[in-house]
Coordinates of N, CA and C in Angstrom, one line a residue:
M1 N 103.0 -105.7 188.2 CA 104.4 -105.6 188.6 C 104.8 -104.2 188.6
T2 N 105.8 -103.9 189.4 CA 106.3 -102.5 189.4 C 107.3 -102.3 188.3
K3 N 107.8 -101.1 188.1 CA 108.8 -100.8 187.1 C 110.1 -101.5 187.3
K4 N 110.5 -101.5 188.6 CA 111.8 -102.0 188.9 C 111.8 -103.5 188.6
K5 N 110.7 -104.2 189.0 CA 110.6 -105.7 188.7 C 110.6 -105.9 187.2
N6 N 109.9 -105.1 186.4 CA 109.9 -105.2 185.0 C 111.3 -105.0 184.4
K7 N 112.0 -104.0 184.9 CA 113.3 -103.7 184.4 C 114.2 -104.9 184.6
K8 N 114.2 -105.5 185.9 CA 115.0 -106.6 186.2 C 114.7 -107.8 185.3
A9 N 113.4 -108.0 185.1 CA 113.0 -109.1 184.3 C 113.4 -108.9 182.8
L10 N 113.4 -107.7 182.4 CA 113.8 -107.4 181.0 C 115.3 -107.6 180.9
L11 N 116.1 -107.1 181.9 CA 117.5 -107.3 181.9 C 117.9 -108.7 181.9
S12 N 117.2 -109.5 182.8 CA 117.6 -110.9 183.0 C 117.2 -111.7 181.7
S13 N 116.1 -111.3 181.1 CA 115.7 -112.0 179.8 C 116.6 -111.7 178.7
S14 N 117.1 -110.4 178.7 CA 118.0 -110.0 177.6 C 119.4 -110.6 177.8
S15 N 119.8 -110.8 179.0 CA 121.1 -111.4 179.3 C 121.1 -112.9 179.0
S16 N 119.9 -113.5 179.4 CA 119.8 -114.9 179.1 C 119.7 -115.2 177.6
S17 N 119.1 -114.2 176.9 CA 118.9 -114.4 175.4 C 120.3 -114.2 174.7
S18 N 121.1 -113.4 175.3 CA 122.5 -113.2 174.6 C 123.4 -114.4 174.9
S19 N 123.2 -115.0 176.1 CA 124.0 -116.2 176.4 C 123.5 -117.4 175.7
S20 N 122.2 -117.5 175.4 CA 121.7 -118.7 174.8 C 121.3 -118.4 173.3
S21 N 122.1 -117.6 172.7 CA 121.7 -117.3 171.3 C 122.3 -118.3 170.3
S22 N 123.0 -119.3 170.8 CA 123.6 -120.3 169.9 C 122.5 -121.1 169.2
S23 N 121.5 -121.5 169.9 CA 120.4 -122.3 169.2 C 119.3 -121.3 168.7
S24 N 118.8 -121.7 167.6 CA 117.7 -120.8 167.0 C 116.4 -120.9 167.7
S25 N 116.1 -122.0 168.3 CA 114.9 -122.2 169.0 C 114.9 -121.3 170.3
S26 N 116.1 -121.3 170.9 CA 116.2 -120.5 172.2 C 116.1 -119.0 171.8
S27 N 116.7 -118.6 170.7 CA 116.7 -117.2 170.3 C 115.2 -116.8 169.9
S28 N 114.5 -117.7 169.3 CA 113.1 -117.3 169.0 C 112.3 -117.2 170.3
S29 N 112.6 -118.1 171.2 CA 111.8 -118.0 172.5 C 112.2 -116.8 173.3
S30 N 113.5 -116.4 173.2 CA 113.9 -115.2 173.9 C 113.3 -114.0 173.2
S31 N 113.2 -114.0 171.9 CA 112.6 -112.9 171.2 C 111.1 -112.8 171.6
S32 N 110.5 -113.9 171.7 CA 109.1 -113.9 172.1 C 108.9 -113.4 173.6
S33 N 109.9 -113.8 174.4 CA 109.9 -113.2 175.8 C 110.2 -111.8 175.8
L34 N 111.0 -111.3 174.9 CA 111.3 -109.9 174.9 C 110.1 -109.1 174.4
S35 N 109.4 -109.7 173.4 CA 108.2 -109.0 172.9 C 107.1 -109.0 173.9
S36 N 107.0 -110.1 174.7 CA 106.0 -110.1 175.8 C 106.3 -109.1 176.9
S37 N 107.6 -109.0 177.2 CA 108.0 -108.0 178.2 C 107.8 -106.6 177.7
S38 N 108.1 -106.4 176.4 CA 107.8 -105.1 175.8 C 106.3 -104.7 175.8
T39 N 105.5 -105.8 175.6 CA 104.0 -105.6 175.6 C 103.7 -105.2 177.1
T40 N 104.3 -105.9 178.0 CA 104.0 -105.7 179.4 C 104.4 -104.2 179.8
S41 N 105.6 -103.9 179.3 CA 106.0 -102.5 179.6 C 105.2 -101.5 178.9
S42 N 104.7 -101.8 177.7 CA 103.8 -100.8 177.0 C 102.5 -100.7 177.7
S43 N 101.9 -101.8 178.2 CA 100.7 -101.8 179.0 C 100.9 -101.1 180.3
E44 N 102.1 -101.2 180.8 CA 102.4 -100.5 182.1 C 102.5 -99.0 181.8
Q45 N 103.1 -98.7 180.7 CA 103.1 -97.2 180.3 C 101.7 -96.6 180.2
V46 N 100.8 -97.4 179.6 CA 99.5 -96.9 179.5 C 98.8 -96.7 180.9
S47 N 99.1 -97.7 181.8 CA 98.5 -97.6 183.2 C 99.2 -96.4 183.9
Q48 N 100.5 -96.2 183.6 CA 101.2 -95.1 184.3 C 100.6 -93.8 183.7
S49 N 100.3 -93.7 182.4 CA 99.7 -92.5 181.9 C 98.4 -92.2 182.5
L50 N 97.6 -93.3 182.7 CA 96.3 -93.1 183.4 C 96.5 -92.7 184.8
I51 N 97.5 -93.2 185.5 CA 97.8 -92.7 186.9 C 98.2 -91.3 186.9
S52 N 99.1 -90.9 185.9 CA 99.5 -89.5 185.9 C 98.4 -88.6 185.5
S53 N 97.4 -89.1 184.7 CA 96.3 -88.2 184.3 C 95.4 -88.1 185.5
S54 N 95.3 -89.2 186.3 CA 94.5 -89.1 187.5 C 95.1 -88.2 188.6
S55 N 96.5 -88.1 188.6 CA 97.1 -87.2 189.5 C 97.0 -85.8 189.0
S56 N 96.9 -85.6 187.7 CA 96.6 -84.2 187.2 C 95.1 -83.9 187.6
D57 N 94.2 -84.9 187.6 CA 92.9 -84.6 188.1 C 92.9 -84.3 189.6
E58 N 93.8 -84.9 190.3 CA 93.9 -84.5 191.7 C 94.3 -83.1 191.9
D59 N 95.1 -82.6 190.9 CA 95.5 -81.2 191.0 C 94.3 -80.3 190.8
K60 N 93.3 -80.8 190.0 CA 92.1 -80.0 189.7 C 91.1 -80.2 190.8
R61 N 91.4 -80.9 191.9 CA 90.5 -81.1 193.0 C 89.9 -79.8 193.5
I62 N 88.8 -79.9 194.1 CA 88.2 -78.7 194.7 C 88.9 -78.2 195.9
K63 N 89.3 -77.0 195.9 CA 90.0 -76.4 197.0 C 89.1 -75.9 198.1
P64 N 89.5 -75.8 199.3 CA 88.6 -75.2 200.3 C 88.2 -73.8 199.9
L65 N 87.0 -73.5 200.2 CA 86.5 -72.1 199.9 C 86.9 -71.1 200.8
D66 N 87.3 -69.9 200.3 CA 87.6 -68.8 201.2 C 86.3 -68.1 201.5
D67 N 86.3 -67.1 202.4 CA 85.1 -66.4 202.8 C 84.3 -65.8 201.7
E68 N 85.0 -65.1 200.8 CA 84.4 -64.4 199.7 C 83.7 -65.4 198.7
S69 N 84.4 -66.4 198.3 CA 83.7 -67.3 197.4 C 82.6 -68.1 198.1
Y70 N 82.8 -68.4 199.4 CA 81.7 -69.1 200.1 C 80.4 -68.3 200.1
K71 N 80.6 -67.0 200.4 CA 79.4 -66.1 200.5 C 78.7 -66.0 199.1
R72 N 79.6 -65.9 198.1 CA 79.0 -65.8 196.7 C 78.3 -67.0 196.3
I73 N 78.9 -68.2 196.6 CA 78.3 -69.5 196.2 C 77.0 -69.7 197.0
K74 N 77.1 -69.3 198.3 CA 75.9 -69.5 199.2 C 74.7 -68.7 198.7
K75 N 74.9 -67.5 198.2 CA 73.8 -66.7 197.7 C 73.2 -67.4 196.4
E76 N 74.1 -67.9 195.6 CA 73.7 -68.6 194.4 C 72.9 -69.8 194.7
V77 N 73.3 -70.6 195.7 CA 72.7 -71.8 196.1 C 71.3 -71.5 196.7
F78 N 71.2 -70.4 197.5 CA 69.9 -70.1 198.1 C 68.9 -69.6 197.0
L79 N 69.4 -68.8 196.0 CA 68.6 -68.3 194.9 C 68.0 -69.5 194.1
V80 N 68.9 -70.5 193.8 CA 68.4 -71.6 193.1 C 67.4 -72.5 193.9
V81 N 67.7 -72.7 195.1 CA 66.8 -73.5 196.0 C 65.5 -72.8 196.1
D82 N 65.4 -71.5 196.3 CA 64.2 -70.8 196.5 C 63.4 -70.6 195.2
S83 N 64.0 -70.5 194.1 CA 63.3 -70.2 192.9 C 63.1 -71.5 192.0
E84 N 64.1 -72.0 191.5 CA 64.0 -73.1 190.5 C 63.7 -74.5 191.2
M85 N 64.3 -74.7 192.3 CA 64.2 -76.1 193.0 C 63.0 -76.1 194.0
N86 N 62.3 -75.0 194.0 CA 61.2 -74.9 195.0 C 60.1 -76.0 194.7
T87 N 59.9 -76.4 193.5 CA 59.0 -77.5 193.1 C 59.5 -78.9 193.4
V88 N 60.8 -79.0 193.3 CA 61.5 -80.3 193.5 C 61.3 -80.8 195.0
Y89 N 61.8 -79.9 195.9 CA 61.7 -80.2 197.3 C 61.8 -78.9 198.1
Q90 N 61.0 -78.7 199.0 CA 61.0 -77.4 199.8 C 61.4 -77.8 201.2
I91 N 62.4 -77.2 201.8 CA 62.9 -77.5 203.1 C 61.9 -76.8 204.1
N92 N 61.4 -77.6 205.0 CA 60.4 -77.2 206.0 C 61.1 -76.6 207.2
D93 N 60.8 -75.4 207.6 CA 61.4 -74.8 208.8 C 60.9 -75.3 210.1
R94 N 59.7 -75.9 210.0 CA 59.1 -76.4 211.3 C 59.7 -77.8 211.7
L95 N 60.1 -78.5 210.7 CA 60.6 -79.9 211.0 C 62.1 -79.8 211.3
T96 N 62.6 -80.8 212.0 CA 64.1 -80.8 212.3 C 64.9 -81.2 211.1
W97 N 66.2 -80.9 211.1 CA 67.0 -81.3 210.0 C 67.1 -82.8 209.8
A98 N 67.2 -83.5 211.0 CA 67.3 -85.0 210.9 C 66.2 -85.6 210.2
T99 N 65.0 -85.1 210.3 CA 63.8 -85.7 209.7 C 63.8 -85.4 208.2
Q100 N 64.4 -84.4 207.7 CA 64.4 -84.0 206.3 C 65.7 -84.4 205.6
K101 N 66.7 -84.7 206.3 CA 68.1 -84.9 205.7 C 68.1 -85.9 204.5
H102 N 67.4 -87.0 204.7 CA 67.4 -88.0 203.7 C 66.7 -87.5 202.4
D103 N 65.6 -86.8 202.6 CA 64.9 -86.2 201.4 C 65.7 -85.1 200.7
V104 N 66.4 -84.3 201.5 CA 67.2 -83.3 200.9 C 68.4 -83.9 200.1
I105 N 69.0 -84.9 200.6 CA 70.1 -85.5 200.0 C 69.7 -86.3 198.7
T106 N 68.5 -87.0 198.8 CA 68.1 -87.8 197.6 C 67.4 -86.9 196.5
K107 N 66.6 -86.0 196.9 CA 65.8 -85.3 196.0 C 66.4 -84.0 195.5
L108 N 66.9 -83.2 196.5 CA 67.4 -81.8 196.1 C 68.8 -81.8 195.8
L109 N 69.7 -82.5 196.5 CA 71.1 -82.3 196.3 C 71.6 -82.7 194.9
P110 N 71.2 -83.8 194.2 CA 71.8 -84.1 192.9 C 71.5 -83.0 191.9
L111 N 70.3 -82.5 191.8 CA 69.9 -81.5 190.9 C 70.6 -80.2 191.2
L112 N 70.7 -79.8 192.5 CA 71.3 -78.6 192.9 C 72.8 -78.6 192.6
K113 N 73.4 -79.8 192.9 CA 74.9 -79.9 192.6 C 75.2 -79.8 191.2
R114 N 74.3 -80.4 190.3 CA 74.5 -80.3 188.9 C 74.4 -78.9 188.4
K115 N 73.4 -78.1 188.9 CA 73.2 -76.8 188.5 C 74.3 -75.8 189.0
I116 N 74.8 -76.0 190.2 CA 75.8 -75.1 190.8 C 77.2 -75.4 190.2
N117 N 77.5 -76.7 189.9 CA 78.8 -77.1 189.4 C 79.0 -76.6 187.9
K118 N 77.9 -76.1 187.3 CA 78.1 -75.6 186.0 C 79.0 -74.3 186.1
K119 N 78.8 -73.6 187.2 CA 79.4 -72.3 187.3 C 80.6 -72.3 188.3
Y120 N 80.4 -73.1 189.4 CA 81.4 -73.2 190.5 C 81.8 -74.6 190.7
K121 N 82.9 -74.9 191.4 CA 83.3 -76.2 191.8 C 83.1 -76.3 193.3
V122 N 82.0 -77.0 193.6 CA 81.6 -77.2 195.0 C 81.3 -78.6 195.3
T123 N 81.7 -79.1 196.5 CA 81.4 -80.5 196.8 C 79.9 -80.6 197.4
G124 N 79.4 -81.8 197.3 CA 78.1 -82.0 197.9 C 78.0 -81.7 199.4
A125 N 79.1 -82.0 200.1 CA 79.1 -81.8 201.5 C 79.0 -80.3 201.9
E126 N 79.7 -79.5 201.1 CA 79.6 -78.1 201.3 C 78.2 -77.5 201.0
I127 N 77.6 -78.0 200.0 CA 76.2 -77.6 199.7 C 75.3 -78.0 200.9
I128 N 75.4 -79.2 201.3 CA 74.6 -79.7 202.4 C 74.9 -78.8 203.7
K129 N 76.1 -78.5 203.9 CA 76.5 -77.6 205.1 C 75.8 -76.3 205.0
M130 N 75.8 -75.7 203.8 CA 75.1 -74.4 203.6 C 73.6 -74.5 203.9
L131 N 73.0 -75.6 203.3 CA 71.6 -75.7 203.5 C 71.2 -76.0 205.0
Q132 N 72.1 -76.8 205.7 CA 71.9 -77.1 207.1 C 72.0 -75.9 207.9
R133 N 73.0 -75.0 207.7 CA 73.1 -73.8 208.5 C 71.9 -72.9 208.3
R134 N 71.5 -72.8 207.0 CA 70.3 -71.9 206.8 C 69.1 -72.5 207.5
H135 N 68.9 -73.8 207.4 CA 67.8 -74.4 208.1 C 67.8 -74.2 209.6
R136 N 69.0 -74.3 210.2 CA 69.2 -74.1 211.6 C 68.7 -72.8 212.1
S137 N 69.2 -71.7 211.3 CA 68.8 -70.4 211.7 C 67.3 -70.2 211.5
R138 N 66.7 -70.7 210.4 CA 65.3 -70.5 210.2 C 64.5 -71.3 211.2
H139 N 64.9 -72.5 211.5 CA 64.2 -73.3 212.5 C 64.3 -72.7 213.9
R140 N 65.4 -72.1 214.2 CA 65.5 -71.4 215.5 C 64.5 -70.2 215.6
V141 N 64.4 -69.4 214.5 CA 63.5 -68.3 214.5 C 62.1 -68.8 214.6
N142 N 61.8 -69.9 213.9 CA 60.4 -70.5 214.0 C 60.1 -70.9 215.4
N143 N 61.1 -71.5 216.1 CA 60.9 -71.9 217.5 C 60.7 -70.8 218.4
I144 N 61.4 -69.7 218.2 CA 61.2 -68.5 219.0 C 59.8 -67.9 218.8
G145 N 59.4 -67.9 217.5 CA 58.0 -67.4 217.2 C 57.0 -68.3 217.9
N146 N 57.2 -69.6 218.0 CA 56.3 -70.5 218.7 C 56.2 -70.2 220.2
Q147 N 57.3 -69.7 220.8 CA 57.3 -69.4 222.2 C 56.4 -68.2 222.7
G148 N 56.1 -67.4 221.7 CA 55.2 -66.3 222.1 C 55.8 -64.9 221.7
P149 N 55.1 -63.8 221.9 CA 55.5 -62.5 221.5 C 56.7 -62.0 222.4
R150 N 56.7 -62.4 223.7 CA 57.7 -61.9 224.6 C 59.1 -62.5 224.1
A151 N 59.1 -63.7 223.7 CA 60.4 -64.3 223.2 C 60.9 -63.6 222.0
V152 N 59.9 -63.2 221.1 CA 60.3 -62.5 219.9 C 60.9 -61.2 220.2
I153 N 60.4 -60.5 221.2 CA 60.9 -59.2 221.6 C 62.3 -59.3 222.2
N154 N 62.5 -60.3 223.0 CA 63.8 -60.6 223.6 C 64.8 -60.9 222.6
D155 N 64.4 -61.7 221.6 CA 65.3 -62.1 220.5 C 65.8 -60.9 219.7
S156 N 64.8 -60.0 219.4 CA 65.2 -58.8 218.6 C 66.1 -57.9 219.4
R157 N 65.9 -57.8 220.8 CA 66.8 -57.0 221.6 C 68.2 -57.7 221.6
R158 N 68.3 -59.0 221.7 CA 69.5 -59.7 221.7 C 70.3 -59.4 220.4
K159 N 69.6 -59.5 219.2 CA 70.2 -59.2 218.0 C 70.8 -57.8 217.9
L160 N 70.0 -56.8 218.4 CA 70.4 -55.4 218.4 C 71.7 -55.2 219.2
K161 N 71.7 -55.9 220.4 CA 72.9 -55.7 221.2 C 74.1 -56.4 220.6
N162 N 73.9 -57.6 220.0 CA 75.0 -58.3 219.4 C 75.6 -57.5 218.2
T163 N 74.7 -56.8 217.4 CA 75.1 -56.0 216.3 C 75.9 -54.8 216.8
A164 N 75.4 -54.2 217.9 CA 76.2 -53.0 218.4 C 77.5 -53.4 218.9
M165 N 77.6 -54.5 219.6 CA 78.9 -55.0 220.2 C 79.9 -55.4 219.0
N166 N 79.4 -56.0 218.0 CA 80.2 -56.4 216.9 C 80.8 -55.1 216.2
N167 N 79.9 -54.1 216.0 CA 80.3 -52.9 215.4 C 81.4 -52.2 216.2
K168 N 81.2 -52.2 217.5 CA 82.2 -51.6 218.4 C 83.5 -52.3 218.3
K169 N 83.5 -53.6 218.3 CA 84.8 -54.4 218.2 C 85.5 -54.1 216.9
K170 N 84.6 -54.0 215.8 CA 85.2 -53.7 214.5 C 85.9 -52.3 214.5
R171 N 85.2 -51.3 215.1 CA 85.8 -50.0 215.2 C 87.1 -50.0 215.9
R172 N 87.2 -50.7 217.0 CA 88.4 -50.8 217.8 C 89.5 -51.5 217.0
R173 N 89.2 -52.6 216.3 CA 90.2 -53.2 215.5 C 90.8 -52.3 214.4
R174 N 89.9 -51.5 213.8 CA 90.3 -50.6 212.8 C 91.2 -49.5 213.4
A175 N 90.9 -49.0 214.6 CA 91.7 -48.0 215.3 C 93.1 -48.6 215.6
V176 N 93.2 -49.8 216.1 CA 94.5 -50.4 216.4 C 95.3 -50.6 215.1
D177 N 94.6 -51.1 214.0 CA 95.3 -51.3 212.8 C 95.9 -49.9 212.3
F178 N 95.1 -48.9 212.4 CA 95.6 -47.6 211.9 C 96.8 -47.1 212.8
M179 N 96.7 -47.3 214.1 CA 97.8 -46.9 215.0 C 99.1 -47.7 214.7
M180 N 98.9 -49.0 214.4 CA 100.0 -49.8 214.0 C 100.7 -49.4 212.7
Q181 N 99.9 -49.0 211.8 CA 100.5 -48.5 210.5 C 101.2 -47.2 210.7
G182 N 100.7 -46.4 211.6 CA 101.3 -45.1 211.9 C 102.5 -45.2 212.7
G183 N 102.8 -46.4 213.2 CA 104.1 -46.5 214.0 C 103.9 -46.0 215.4
N184 N 102.8 -46.2 216.0 CA 102.6 -45.8 217.4 C 103.5 -46.6 218.3
K185 N 104.2 -46.0 219.2 CA 105.2 -46.7 220.0 C 104.6 -47.5 221.1
Y186 N 103.3 -47.3 221.4 CA 102.7 -48.0 222.5 C 102.0 -49.3 221.9
I187 N 101.9 -49.4 220.7 CA 101.3 -50.6 220.0 C 102.3 -51.2 219.1
K188 N 102.7 -52.5 219.4 CA 103.7 -53.2 218.6 C 103.1 -54.4 218.0

């Protein structure tokens, strides 16, 4: 029952007990009904305290990771996977993620989550996402290597070009930020 219904029942039982207080048997029955309603309200208070404690647990829920903490946790996860968990299960770069996913979740994830959650608060889904992204990049490099030396050369050229373009964009952004701070009239 909800609090409102309990309060109404308590008020109606107390008003009925005051109107029927002429007989002793009715007063004893009303006192027993009052004690049962007080027991109900005390059990309800206990359940409310449990609910309020669970709501405080909700406040302690894991918040989404920002870039800095994600990178820091990712480094820690990869260190643990490569060193300590290497004997438990090793993710194979040659196989696809779909073929290994069940083994990763059942064998590697529980131990890894227990180890990482001693220091950080991370969900299992985020750890799986980190491992999947790492596998995707390693699997892609493996596939390029399987295509032959020409594909490897083209991939290294692509990486160099992308790095140069990203650095150029970063320099331009810094220049615009500097001009905006300086109050340049052409940039608003």
